Amino acid sequence: MKTICIQDLTVRDGNQSLLATRMEREDILTLAAALDKVGYHSMEVWGGATFDSAYRFLNQSSWDILRDIRKVAPNTKLSMLLRGQNIVGYRHYDNDILERFIRLTIENGIDIIRCFDALNDIENIRHAFSYVKKYNAHLQAAIAYTVSPVHSNEYYIDLVKKYEELGADSICIKDMSGIISPENAGELVRTLKQVTDLPINMHSHTTAGLTQLVMIEAMKAGVDCIDGCISPFSGGTSHIADGTLLAIADQLGLSSDIDRDALSDAYEVANKIADKYIARGDYRTRSLISNPKIFEYQLPGGMLSNLISQLEEQGAADRLTEVLQEVPRVREDMGYPPLVTPLSQMVGSQAVLNVLTGERYKVSPSEIKTYLTGGYGRPPARIDEDFRRKILGSDQPFVPSNSDLLEPEYEKNFAYLEGLLGREPLEEEVVAYTIFPGPVEEYMRRNELATVQPEENPVADVDPATEPVAKSAPVMQSANMRTYRIAVGDDEYLVELEEVSEGS
Ligand code: CO
């Protein structure tokens, strides 16, 4: 009897997809302790948007939370989600910062690192892969699954072959938007099984309501590991319930190491926690409604729920359909990037701006300009030159990002924090600050420097503790540049908008 392993994602992806990563430390720990007894192959508990959210919304160090999770969950392998050279942020960081982050992650209790690049650009993940191997963690190489004229199964097979050459220990089909068809899930698993002996994990969001069928086909095709969430945090933009996966496995004659009594206990614990967030409105129950339109829009779980809340907060909830229709158009213009962080935020922001300003590409986030000059690596398809010129304002060369050439940031940020804190900062503090300077400095000011007046810094001046929602007014403004707090992706972030001259 073949054994199927189940990975629980509740604390990371479930939290991110249904609660916009607002789950508090106490609840995270209560849940992790209950889930630890279930007998999962592993639990994804950290990374993705949870790192930023800890500082920004929970007033906690994300490293502290990780260490606490490790303490309360000693029996299960812990997994985290890493965005390659983007680490858990929205731009590329230098290799020294990346290596320090990965080493600290492993030292603080992570066993498995699931690593992907939003563009599936090997150049953006090969350094991360090598550091995960260097510090002896399990390297799970993920393909960012999407559907487009340039994304065929052959494309994914080539990618997996490269992953294997680079030392991957397992492969993940990461269907972050929940758009893989049941038929292709089976086909892709079967085909991959012919070219690699590495274990294959299936990750598929239930956004469109197809995941039950996807998982049946993937299991029939011999997938080794499947991702789910405990039932009260399953469904909609999140994942299939662990109990449902177990029922499918039973029906297909697959065994598992799940302790059903412990699963039932964990369900009760999770139910109480879910009730709390439903009562205070952080659990967006609308995100639970199946949305087959996702095949057209391809939004990842976290993005759709945040897009809804952002438009609601700006009093523009009635524009949602327009924005959703604009998303695939922007994506096509940008060379069909898979819609996953940070590309989902960038495409989402641009779509929102195109609709709310009433003119396509009148304003563009600075990240889009960086993308169009190669700062995020190679897009899957060629980008139209006229489109590039319109956004960039002039002809500019496309130079794909090379992390070896990025300026090291550690020493500079160490010195800055030493001055700020009046003590030697910890390595983990410097690394966190480098990735999220604004939220981490605010966290330090609130907790360690409560009496010190903030310096002149208009971006950091916005206190996320008192300003947790997106505002339509700019938080910073100059003659032709405005900075907005935009919440269209897995999280809120600052977007610089620059007027693009008309007709260029
Ligand atoms: Co996911």
Short mmCIF file of C-alpha atoms and ligand atoms in Angstrom, two decimals:
data_model
loop_
_atom_site.label_atom_id
_atom_site.label_comp_id
_atom_site.label_asym_id
_atom_site.label_seq_id
_atom_site.Cartn_x
_atom_site.Cartn_y
_atom_site.Cartn_z
CA MET A 1 0.00 0.00 0.00
CA LYS A 2 1.52 3.29 -1.08
CA THR A 3 1.74 5.96 1.61
CA ILE A 4 0.79 9.52 0.74
CA CYS A 5 2.15 12.32 2.85
CA ILE A 6 0.12 15.36 3.76
CA GLN A 7 1.59 18.76 4.45
CA ASP A 8 -0.54 21.17 6.48
CA LEU A 9 -0.35 24.84 5.42
CA THR A 10 -2.73 26.43 7.93
CA VAL A 11 -0.27 28.61 9.81
CA ARG A 12 1.31 30.10 6.68
CA ASP A 13 -0.79 29.82 3.52
CA GLY A 14 -4.18 29.35 5.22
CA ASN A 15 -3.49 32.35 7.42
CA GLN A 16 -2.31 34.33 4.40
CA SER A 17 -5.16 33.32 2.08
CA LEU A 18 -8.11 33.80 4.45
CA LEU A 19 -6.91 36.13 7.24
CA ALA A 20 -4.54 38.36 5.23
CA THR A 21 -1.84 37.06 7.68
CA ARG A 22 -3.45 38.69 10.72
CA MET A 23 -3.37 35.58 12.93
CA GLU A 24 -1.90 36.51 16.31
CA ARG A 25 1.10 34.86 17.92
CA GLU A 26 -0.89 33.11 20.68
CA ASP A 27 -3.29 31.58 18.16
CA ILE A 28 -0.45 30.58 15.83
CA LEU A 29 1.21 28.73 18.71
CA THR A 30 -1.99 27.09 19.98
CA LEU A 31 -2.74 25.91 16.46
CA ALA A 32 0.81 24.76 15.71
CA ALA A 33 0.89 22.73 18.94
CA ALA A 34 -2.40 21.00 18.07
CA LEU A 35 -1.36 20.35 14.46
CA ASP A 36 1.99 18.97 15.61
CA LYS A 37 0.21 15.93 17.07
CA VAL A 38 -1.59 15.01 13.85
CA GLY A 39 1.30 13.22 12.12
CA TYR A 40 1.66 15.40 9.06
CA HIS A 41 4.72 14.89 6.89
CA SER A 42 5.42 18.59 7.47
CA MET A 43 3.78 21.91 8.31
CA GLU A 44 4.34 25.12 6.39
CA VAL A 45 4.46 27.71 9.15
CA TRP A 46 6.62 30.61 8.06
CA GLY A 47 7.81 32.75 5.16
CA GLY A 48 5.75 34.32 2.42
CA ALA A 49 3.85 37.32 3.77
CA THR A 50 4.03 36.16 7.41
CA PHE A 51 7.50 37.66 7.88
CA ASP A 52 6.46 41.22 7.08
CA SER A 53 3.11 40.90 8.87
CA ALA A 54 4.71 39.92 12.17
CA TYR A 55 6.42 43.32 12.44
CA ARG A 56 3.77 45.35 10.70
CA PHE A 57 0.54 44.02 12.18
CA LEU A 58 1.43 41.85 15.17
CA ASN A 59 4.20 44.04 16.66
CA GLN A 60 6.34 40.91 16.93
CA SER A 61 9.70 39.76 15.66
CA SER A 62 9.08 37.13 13.00
CA TRP A 63 12.20 35.28 14.21
CA ASP A 64 10.72 35.04 17.72
CA ILE A 65 7.53 33.55 16.30
CA LEU A 66 9.53 30.97 14.36
CA ARG A 67 11.51 29.94 17.45
CA ASP A 68 8.27 29.64 19.43
CA ILE A 69 6.64 27.51 16.75
CA ARG A 70 9.66 25.23 16.78
CA LYS A 71 9.30 24.86 20.56
CA VAL A 72 5.61 24.00 20.51
CA ALA A 73 5.87 21.74 17.45
CA PRO A 74 8.88 19.49 18.08
CA ASN A 75 7.52 16.42 16.25
CA THR A 76 6.83 17.70 12.76
CA LYS A 77 9.17 18.95 10.05
CA LEU A 78 8.70 22.67 9.57
CA SER A 79 8.58 24.19 6.13
CA MET A 80 8.82 27.78 4.89
CA LEU A 81 8.20 29.58 1.62
CA LEU A 82 11.11 31.47 0.08
CA ARG A 83 10.87 33.65 -3.02
CA GLY A 84 14.43 33.07 -4.24
CA GLN A 85 16.40 36.27 -4.64
CA ASN A 86 13.34 38.22 -3.39
CA ILE A 87 13.65 36.27 -0.08
CA VAL A 88 10.31 37.24 1.53
CA GLY A 89 10.30 40.76 0.11
CA TYR A 90 9.47 42.53 -3.10
CA ARG A 91 12.83 43.17 -4.72
CA HIS A 92 16.13 41.35 -5.25
CA TYR A 93 18.56 41.27 -2.33
CA ASP A 94 22.28 40.64 -2.56
CA ASN A 95 23.69 37.13 -2.09
CA ASP A 96 25.20 37.87 1.31
CA ILE A 97 21.80 38.89 2.72
CA LEU A 98 20.19 35.87 1.06
CA GLU A 99 22.75 33.48 2.55
CA ARG A 100 22.41 34.99 6.03
CA PHE A 101 18.61 34.77 5.83
CA ILE A 102 18.67 31.11 4.78
CA ARG A 103 21.24 30.15 7.45
CA LEU A 104 19.27 31.94 10.19
CA THR A 105 16.04 30.31 8.98
CA ILE A 106 17.57 26.86 9.28
CA GLU A 107 19.30 27.63 12.60
CA ASN A 108 15.98 28.76 14.05
CA GLY A 109 14.14 25.58 13.21
CA ILE A 110 13.09 25.29 9.56
CA ASP A 111 13.69 21.85 7.99
CA ILE A 112 12.28 22.29 4.49
CA ILE A 113 12.65 25.34 2.28
CA ARG A 114 10.20 25.59 -0.57
CA CYS A 115 11.82 27.92 -3.04
CA PHE A 116 10.45 29.45 -6.20
CA ASP A 117 10.84 32.45 -8.45
CA ALA A 118 7.80 34.34 -9.67
CA LEU A 119 9.12 34.25 -13.24
CA ASN A 120 10.54 30.71 -13.00
CA ASP A 121 13.88 32.32 -13.87
CA ILE A 122 16.65 29.96 -12.76
CA GLU A 123 19.03 32.89 -12.35
CA ASN A 124 16.79 34.18 -9.54
CA ILE A 125 16.84 30.95 -7.53
CA ARG A 126 20.15 29.22 -8.09
CA HIS A 127 21.91 31.06 -5.26
CA ALA A 128 19.08 30.32 -2.83
CA PHE A 129 19.23 26.65 -3.85
CA SER A 130 22.97 26.50 -3.17
CA TYR A 131 22.63 28.05 0.32
CA VAL A 132 19.78 25.71 1.30
CA LYS A 133 22.05 22.80 0.34
CA LYS A 134 25.08 24.34 2.05
CA TYR A 135 23.23 24.54 5.39
CA ASN A 136 21.74 21.06 4.99
CA ALA A 137 18.04 21.76 4.78
CA HIS A 138 15.66 19.94 2.45
CA LEU A 139 15.43 21.87 -0.82
CA GLN A 140 11.96 21.75 -2.30
CA ALA A 141 12.08 23.43 -5.71
CA ALA A 142 8.72 24.81 -6.76
CA ILE A 143 7.42 25.60 -10.22
CA ALA A 144 5.12 28.62 -10.28
CA TYR A 145 2.30 27.06 -12.29
CA THR A 146 0.38 29.24 -14.66
CA VAL A 147 -1.54 28.95 -17.90
CA SER A 148 -0.52 31.06 -20.89
CA PRO A 149 0.45 30.65 -24.54
CA VAL A 150 4.08 30.15 -23.44
CA HIS A 151 3.58 27.83 -20.44
CA SER A 152 3.36 24.22 -21.65
CA ASN A 153 4.05 20.99 -19.76
CA GLU A 154 7.32 20.77 -21.73
CA TYR A 155 8.26 24.13 -20.24
CA TYR A 156 7.70 22.77 -16.71
CA ILE A 157 9.55 19.54 -17.48
CA ASP A 158 12.60 21.49 -18.64
CA LEU A 159 12.42 23.51 -15.46
CA VAL A 160 12.26 20.40 -13.27
CA LYS A 161 15.29 18.93 -15.06
CA LYS A 162 17.21 22.09 -14.21
CA TYR A 163 16.00 21.90 -10.60
CA GLU A 164 17.28 18.35 -10.36
CA GLU A 165 20.67 19.37 -11.73
CA LEU A 166 20.82 22.12 -9.10
CA GLY A 167 20.31 19.63 -6.26
CA ALA A 168 16.58 19.76 -5.49
CA ASP A 169 15.42 17.16 -2.95
CA SER A 170 11.80 17.34 -4.02
CA ILE A 171 9.57 19.19 -6.48
CA CYS A 172 6.42 21.18 -5.86
CA ILE A 173 3.79 22.00 -8.45
CA LYS A 174 2.74 25.33 -6.98
CA ASP A 175 -0.67 26.19 -8.38
CA MET A 176 -1.05 29.40 -6.42
CA SER A 177 -4.14 30.55 -8.30
CA GLY A 178 -5.97 27.23 -8.29
CA ILE A 179 -6.19 27.11 -12.07
CA ILE A 180 -4.64 23.75 -12.92
CA SER A 181 -7.22 21.47 -14.51
CA PRO A 182 -7.75 18.02 -12.98
CA GLU A 183 -6.75 16.49 -16.29
CA ASN A 184 -3.50 18.41 -16.53
CA ALA A 185 -2.69 17.81 -12.87
CA GLY A 186 -2.72 14.08 -13.60
CA GLU A 187 -0.88 14.52 -16.89
CA LEU A 188 1.82 16.76 -15.41
CA VAL A 189 2.46 14.48 -12.42
CA ARG A 190 2.60 11.40 -14.69
CA THR A 191 4.99 13.10 -17.13
CA LEU A 192 7.23 14.43 -14.36
CA LYS A 193 7.36 10.94 -12.83
CA GLN A 194 8.88 9.74 -16.12
CA VAL A 195 11.72 12.27 -16.02
CA THR A 196 12.55 12.45 -12.31
CA ASP A 197 12.66 10.21 -9.23
CA LEU A 198 12.31 13.17 -6.90
CA PRO A 199 9.17 13.20 -4.73
CA ILE A 200 6.47 15.47 -6.13
CA ASN A 201 4.19 17.68 -4.03
CA MET A 202 0.90 19.11 -5.28
CA HIS A 203 -0.14 22.57 -4.05
CA SER A 204 -3.43 23.91 -5.42
CA HIS A 205 -5.69 26.64 -4.03
CA THR A 206 -9.44 25.95 -3.91
CA THR A 207 -10.31 29.36 -5.35
CA ALA A 208 -12.11 27.96 -8.38
CA GLY A 209 -13.54 24.94 -6.59
CA LEU A 210 -11.62 22.35 -8.62
CA THR A 211 -9.03 21.19 -6.11
CA GLN A 212 -10.85 18.06 -4.95
CA LEU A 213 -10.75 16.78 -8.53
CA VAL A 214 -7.18 18.00 -8.99
CA MET A 215 -6.04 16.06 -5.93
CA ILE A 216 -7.85 12.88 -7.01
CA GLU A 217 -6.10 12.98 -10.39
CA ALA A 218 -2.73 13.88 -8.86
CA MET A 219 -2.99 10.99 -6.40
CA LYS A 220 -4.03 8.57 -9.13
CA ALA A 221 -0.98 9.70 -11.13
CA GLY A 222 1.32 8.90 -8.22
CA VAL A 223 1.94 12.25 -6.53
CA ASP A 224 3.90 11.77 -3.29
CA CYS A 225 2.77 14.63 -1.10
CA ILE A 226 -0.30 16.86 -1.03
CA ASP A 227 -0.99 20.21 0.60
CA GLY A 228 -4.04 21.09 2.67
CA CYS A 229 -5.29 23.15 5.60
CA ILE A 230 -7.20 22.16 8.69
CA SER A 231 -10.89 22.35 7.79
CA PRO A 232 -11.85 25.68 9.50
CA PHE A 233 -9.14 27.39 7.44
CA SER A 234 -9.81 25.51 4.19
CA GLY A 235 -11.77 26.29 1.05
CA GLY A 236 -12.17 29.37 -1.12
CA THR A 237 -8.90 31.20 -1.72
CA SER A 238 -7.20 28.79 0.70
CA HIS A 239 -6.77 25.02 0.30
CA ILE A 240 -8.56 21.70 0.37
CA ALA A 241 -9.25 20.43 3.90
CA ASP A 242 -6.78 17.91 5.33
CA GLY A 243 -9.72 15.66 6.24
CA THR A 244 -10.97 15.72 2.65
CA LEU A 245 -7.51 14.75 1.39
CA LEU A 246 -7.53 11.89 3.85
CA ALA A 247 -10.94 10.72 2.63
CA ILE A 248 -9.71 10.79 -0.99
CA ALA A 249 -6.60 8.84 -0.01
CA ASP A 250 -8.77 6.25 1.75
CA GLN A 251 -10.96 5.84 -1.31
CA LEU A 252 -7.92 5.40 -3.55
CA GLY A 253 -6.38 2.85 -1.19
CA LEU A 254 -3.48 5.06 -0.11
CA SER A 255 -2.27 4.96 3.47
CA SER A 256 -1.05 7.91 5.55
CA ASP A 257 0.52 8.59 8.93
CA ILE A 258 -2.34 10.82 10.07
CA ASP A 259 -3.70 10.22 13.58
CA ARG A 260 -7.43 10.73 13.09
CA ASP A 261 -8.16 11.47 16.74
CA ALA A 262 -5.45 14.13 16.83
CA LEU A 263 -6.82 15.56 13.57
CA SER A 264 -10.24 15.76 15.17
CA ASP A 265 -8.77 17.54 18.24
CA ALA A 266 -6.88 19.98 16.01
CA TYR A 267 -10.14 20.66 14.17
CA GLU A 268 -11.82 21.73 17.43
CA VAL A 269 -8.91 24.02 18.31
CA ALA A 270 -8.88 25.55 14.83
CA ASN A 271 -12.64 26.05 14.86
CA LYS A 272 -12.50 28.20 18.00
CA ILE A 273 -9.67 30.30 16.57
CA ALA A 274 -11.49 30.74 13.26
CA ASP A 275 -14.61 31.93 15.15
CA LYS A 276 -12.62 34.71 16.79
CA TYR A 277 -11.40 36.09 13.46
CA ILE A 278 -14.79 35.68 11.80
CA ALA A 279 -16.34 37.69 14.67
CA ARG A 280 -13.93 40.57 14.26
CA GLY A 281 -14.05 40.56 10.47
CA ASP A 282 -10.46 39.55 9.75
CA TYR A 283 -11.63 36.22 8.39
CA ARG A 284 -13.10 37.29 5.10
CA THR A 285 -15.88 34.80 4.60
CA ARG A 286 -16.48 36.12 1.09
CA SER A 287 -13.11 34.61 0.18
CA LEU A 288 -14.71 31.20 0.76
CA ILE A 289 -17.05 31.50 -2.21
CA SER A 290 -15.85 29.45 -5.18
CA ASN A 291 -14.97 31.70 -8.05
CA PRO A 292 -14.67 29.91 -11.41
CA LYS A 293 -13.87 33.28 -13.01
CA ILE A 294 -10.40 32.71 -11.65
CA PHE A 295 -9.58 30.79 -14.85
CA GLU A 296 -9.83 34.11 -16.64
CA TYR A 297 -8.16 36.28 -13.98
CA GLN A 298 -5.62 33.85 -12.45
CA LEU A 299 -5.27 35.63 -9.12
CA PRO A 300 -3.51 33.82 -6.28
CA GLY A 301 -5.52 33.19 -3.12
CA GLY A 302 -4.18 36.05 -1.05
CA MET A 303 -4.43 38.52 -3.87
CA LEU A 304 -8.14 38.19 -4.52
CA SER A 305 -9.13 38.66 -0.87
CA ASN A 306 -6.85 41.69 -0.54
CA LEU A 307 -8.05 43.18 -3.81
CA ILE A 308 -11.62 42.95 -2.51
CA SER A 309 -10.70 44.56 0.82
CA GLN A 310 -8.63 47.30 -0.78
CA LEU A 311 -11.41 48.34 -3.12
CA GLU A 312 -13.92 48.21 -0.25
CA GLU A 313 -11.71 50.48 1.84
CA GLN A 314 -11.41 52.96 -1.01
CA GLY A 315 -15.15 52.94 -1.49
CA ALA A 316 -14.67 51.40 -4.92
CA ALA A 317 -15.99 47.88 -4.31
CA ASP A 318 -18.21 48.29 -7.36
CA ARG A 319 -15.09 48.48 -9.58
CA LEU A 320 -13.95 44.95 -8.70
CA THR A 321 -15.14 43.35 -11.93
CA GLU A 322 -13.43 46.04 -13.99
CA VAL A 323 -10.20 45.53 -12.08
CA LEU A 324 -10.44 41.75 -12.45
CA GLN A 325 -10.95 42.16 -16.20
CA GLU A 326 -7.94 44.46 -16.40
CA VAL A 327 -5.60 42.01 -14.65
CA PRO A 328 -5.15 39.55 -17.58
CA ARG A 329 -4.65 42.46 -20.01
CA VAL A 330 -1.87 43.91 -17.91
CA ARG A 331 -0.40 40.45 -17.52
CA GLU A 332 -0.34 39.91 -21.28
CA ASP A 333 1.31 43.30 -21.82
CA MET A 334 3.99 42.29 -19.30
CA GLY A 335 4.92 39.02 -21.03
CA TYR A 336 2.69 36.57 -19.10
CA PRO A 337 4.38 36.56 -15.69
CA PRO A 338 2.83 33.98 -13.33
CA LEU A 339 0.66 35.91 -10.87
CA VAL A 340 2.50 35.24 -7.66
CA THR A 341 4.28 37.56 -5.24
CA PRO A 342 5.75 40.00 -6.07
CA LEU A 343 4.42 39.95 -9.66
CA SER A 344 0.82 39.55 -8.49
CA GLN A 345 1.08 42.77 -6.48
CA MET A 346 2.68 44.60 -9.38
CA VAL A 347 0.12 43.47 -11.95
CA GLY A 348 -2.68 44.01 -9.41
CA SER A 349 -1.52 47.55 -8.55
CA GLN A 350 -1.24 48.44 -12.21
CA ALA A 351 -4.72 47.06 -12.92
CA VAL A 352 -6.18 49.05 -10.00
CA LEU A 353 -4.45 52.22 -11.18
CA ASN A 354 -5.55 51.67 -14.79
CA VAL A 355 -9.18 51.42 -13.65
CA LEU A 356 -9.23 54.07 -10.92
CA THR A 357 -7.33 56.71 -12.91
CA GLY A 358 -9.55 56.05 -15.91
CA GLU A 359 -6.55 55.78 -18.24
CA ARG A 360 -4.38 52.74 -18.84
CA TYR A 361 -0.75 53.20 -17.74
CA LYS A 362 -1.19 56.88 -16.96
CA VAL A 363 0.66 56.06 -13.75
CA SER A 364 2.82 53.01 -13.06
CA PRO A 365 4.35 51.66 -9.85
CA SER A 366 8.14 52.00 -9.84
CA GLU A 367 8.39 48.19 -9.53
CA ILE A 368 6.81 47.88 -12.99
CA LYS A 369 9.58 50.08 -14.40
CA THR A 370 12.19 47.97 -12.65
CA TYR A 371 10.58 44.85 -14.13
CA LEU A 372 10.61 46.35 -17.62
CA THR A 373 14.35 47.06 -17.42
CA GLY A 374 15.17 43.54 -16.19
CA GLY A 375 15.30 44.14 -12.45
CA TYR A 376 13.16 41.08 -11.69
CA GLY A 377 14.80 38.82 -14.29
CA ARG A 378 13.53 37.47 -17.59
CA PRO A 379 9.78 37.57 -18.36
CA PRO A 380 8.38 34.34 -19.84
CA ALA A 381 7.45 36.07 -23.12
CA ARG A 382 8.80 39.02 -25.08
CA ILE A 383 7.45 42.42 -24.06
CA ASP A 384 6.24 44.78 -26.74
CA GLU A 385 8.79 47.59 -27.27
CA ASP A 386 6.15 50.32 -27.69
CA PHE A 387 4.61 49.28 -24.38
CA ARG A 388 8.01 49.41 -22.65
CA ARG A 389 8.73 52.84 -24.10
CA LYS A 390 5.35 54.18 -22.97
CA ILE A 391 5.92 53.13 -19.38
CA LEU A 392 9.62 53.98 -19.20
CA GLY A 393 9.27 57.26 -21.06
CA SER A 394 12.30 56.52 -23.29
CA ASP A 395 14.27 53.69 -24.89
CA GLN A 396 16.06 51.81 -22.16
CA PRO A 397 18.12 48.63 -22.41
CA PHE A 398 16.82 45.42 -20.84
CA VAL A 399 19.50 44.13 -18.47
CA PRO A 400 18.44 40.95 -16.59
CA SER A 401 19.13 41.12 -12.88
CA ASN A 402 22.43 39.57 -11.78
CA SER A 403 22.59 39.14 -8.01
CA ASP A 404 26.41 38.92 -8.10
CA LEU A 405 26.41 42.58 -9.10
CA LEU A 406 24.06 43.83 -6.39
CA GLU A 407 25.67 46.04 -3.81
CA PRO A 408 26.07 44.30 -0.42
CA GLU A 409 23.80 45.92 2.17
CA TYR A 410 24.66 44.18 5.42
CA GLU A 411 27.49 46.38 6.76
CA LYS A 412 25.73 49.62 5.90
CA ASN A 413 22.51 48.51 7.61
CA PHE A 414 24.40 47.12 10.59
CA ALA A 415 25.99 50.55 11.12
CA TYR A 416 22.64 52.31 10.72
CA LEU A 417 20.92 50.09 13.28
CA GLU A 418 23.85 50.35 15.68
CA GLY A 419 23.40 54.12 15.60
CA LEU A 420 19.65 53.85 15.96
CA LEU A 421 19.60 51.31 18.78
CA GLY A 422 22.75 52.38 20.63
CA ARG A 423 23.91 48.76 20.73
CA GLU A 424 25.19 46.15 18.32
CA PRO A 425 22.21 44.87 16.36
CA LEU A 426 21.68 41.11 16.05
CA GLU A 427 22.32 39.54 12.66
CA GLU A 428 18.62 38.62 12.41
CA GLU A 429 17.67 42.25 13.07
CA VAL A 430 19.95 43.52 10.30
CA VAL A 431 18.60 40.95 7.85
CA ALA A 432 14.97 41.75 8.74
CA TYR A 433 15.64 45.48 8.48
CA THR A 434 17.27 45.05 5.06
CA ILE A 435 14.19 43.29 3.72
CA PHE A 436 11.54 45.52 5.37
CA PRO A 437 13.25 48.71 6.57
CA GLY A 438 10.04 50.64 7.27
CA PRO A 439 8.07 48.08 9.31
CA VAL A 440 11.15 46.77 11.14
CA GLU A 441 12.38 50.23 12.14
CA GLU A 442 8.87 51.12 13.33
CA TYR A 443 8.77 47.90 15.32
CA MET A 444 12.10 48.81 16.94
CA ARG A 445 10.94 52.35 17.70
CA ARG A 446 7.73 51.10 19.29
CA ASN A 447 9.41 48.48 21.42
CA GLU A 448 12.95 49.56 22.14
CA LEU A 449 13.00 53.28 21.47
CA ALA A 450 9.54 54.28 22.62
CA THR A 451 10.79 57.62 23.95
CA VAL A 452 12.94 58.52 20.95
CA GLN A 453 11.37 60.90 18.43
CA PRO A 454 11.24 59.50 14.88
CA GLU A 455 13.66 61.12 12.45
CA GLU A 456 12.49 62.98 9.36
CA ASN A 457 11.40 60.04 7.26
CA PRO A 458 8.01 60.45 5.65
CA VAL A 459 7.68 56.83 4.61
CA ALA A 460 8.58 55.32 7.96
CA ASP A 461 6.50 57.95 9.73
CA VAL A 462 3.28 56.16 8.84
CA ASP A 463 2.67 54.04 11.90
CA PRO A 464 1.36 50.70 10.66
CA ALA A 465 -0.08 49.95 14.09
CA THR A 466 -2.52 52.83 13.81
CA GLU A 467 -2.80 52.85 10.03
CA PRO A 468 -3.39 49.23 9.10
CA VAL A 469 -5.70 49.85 6.17
CA ALA A 470 -5.04 51.17 2.69
CA LYS A 471 -5.64 54.86 2.32
CA SER A 472 -6.56 56.51 -0.93
CA ALA A 473 -4.59 59.63 0.01
CA PRO A 474 -0.86 59.57 -0.75
CA VAL A 475 1.36 59.08 2.29
CA MET A 476 4.10 61.06 0.59
CA GLN A 477 3.96 63.56 -2.23
CA SER A 478 6.30 65.61 -4.39
CA ALA A 479 5.94 67.47 -7.69
CA ASN A 480 5.54 64.44 -9.93
CA MET A 481 6.00 61.56 -7.49
CA ARG A 482 3.51 60.25 -4.96
CA THR A 483 3.79 57.29 -2.64
CA TYR A 484 0.66 55.31 -1.88
CA ARG A 485 0.06 52.53 0.58
CA ILE A 486 -1.46 49.91 -1.68
CA ALA A 487 -3.00 46.62 -0.54
CA VAL A 488 -3.62 44.48 -3.54
CA GLY A 489 -1.44 41.49 -2.91
CA ASP A 490 -0.60 39.25 -0.03
CA ASP A 491 0.05 42.39 1.89
CA GLU A 492 0.16 46.13 1.92
CA TYR A 493 3.15 47.92 0.54
CA LEU A 494 4.30 51.33 -0.53
CA VAL A 495 4.08 52.16 -4.20
CA GLU A 496 5.71 55.15 -5.79
CA LEU A 497 3.70 56.61 -8.60
CA GLU A 498 5.17 58.87 -11.18
CA GLU A 499 3.19 60.74 -13.83
CA VAL A 500 3.99 59.36 -17.26
CA SER A 501 3.98 62.11 -19.87
CA GLU A 502 1.05 61.78 -22.24
CA GLY A 503 1.54 60.37 -25.69
CA SER A 504 5.10 59.15 -25.13
CO CO B 1 -0.22 28.90 -1.87
#
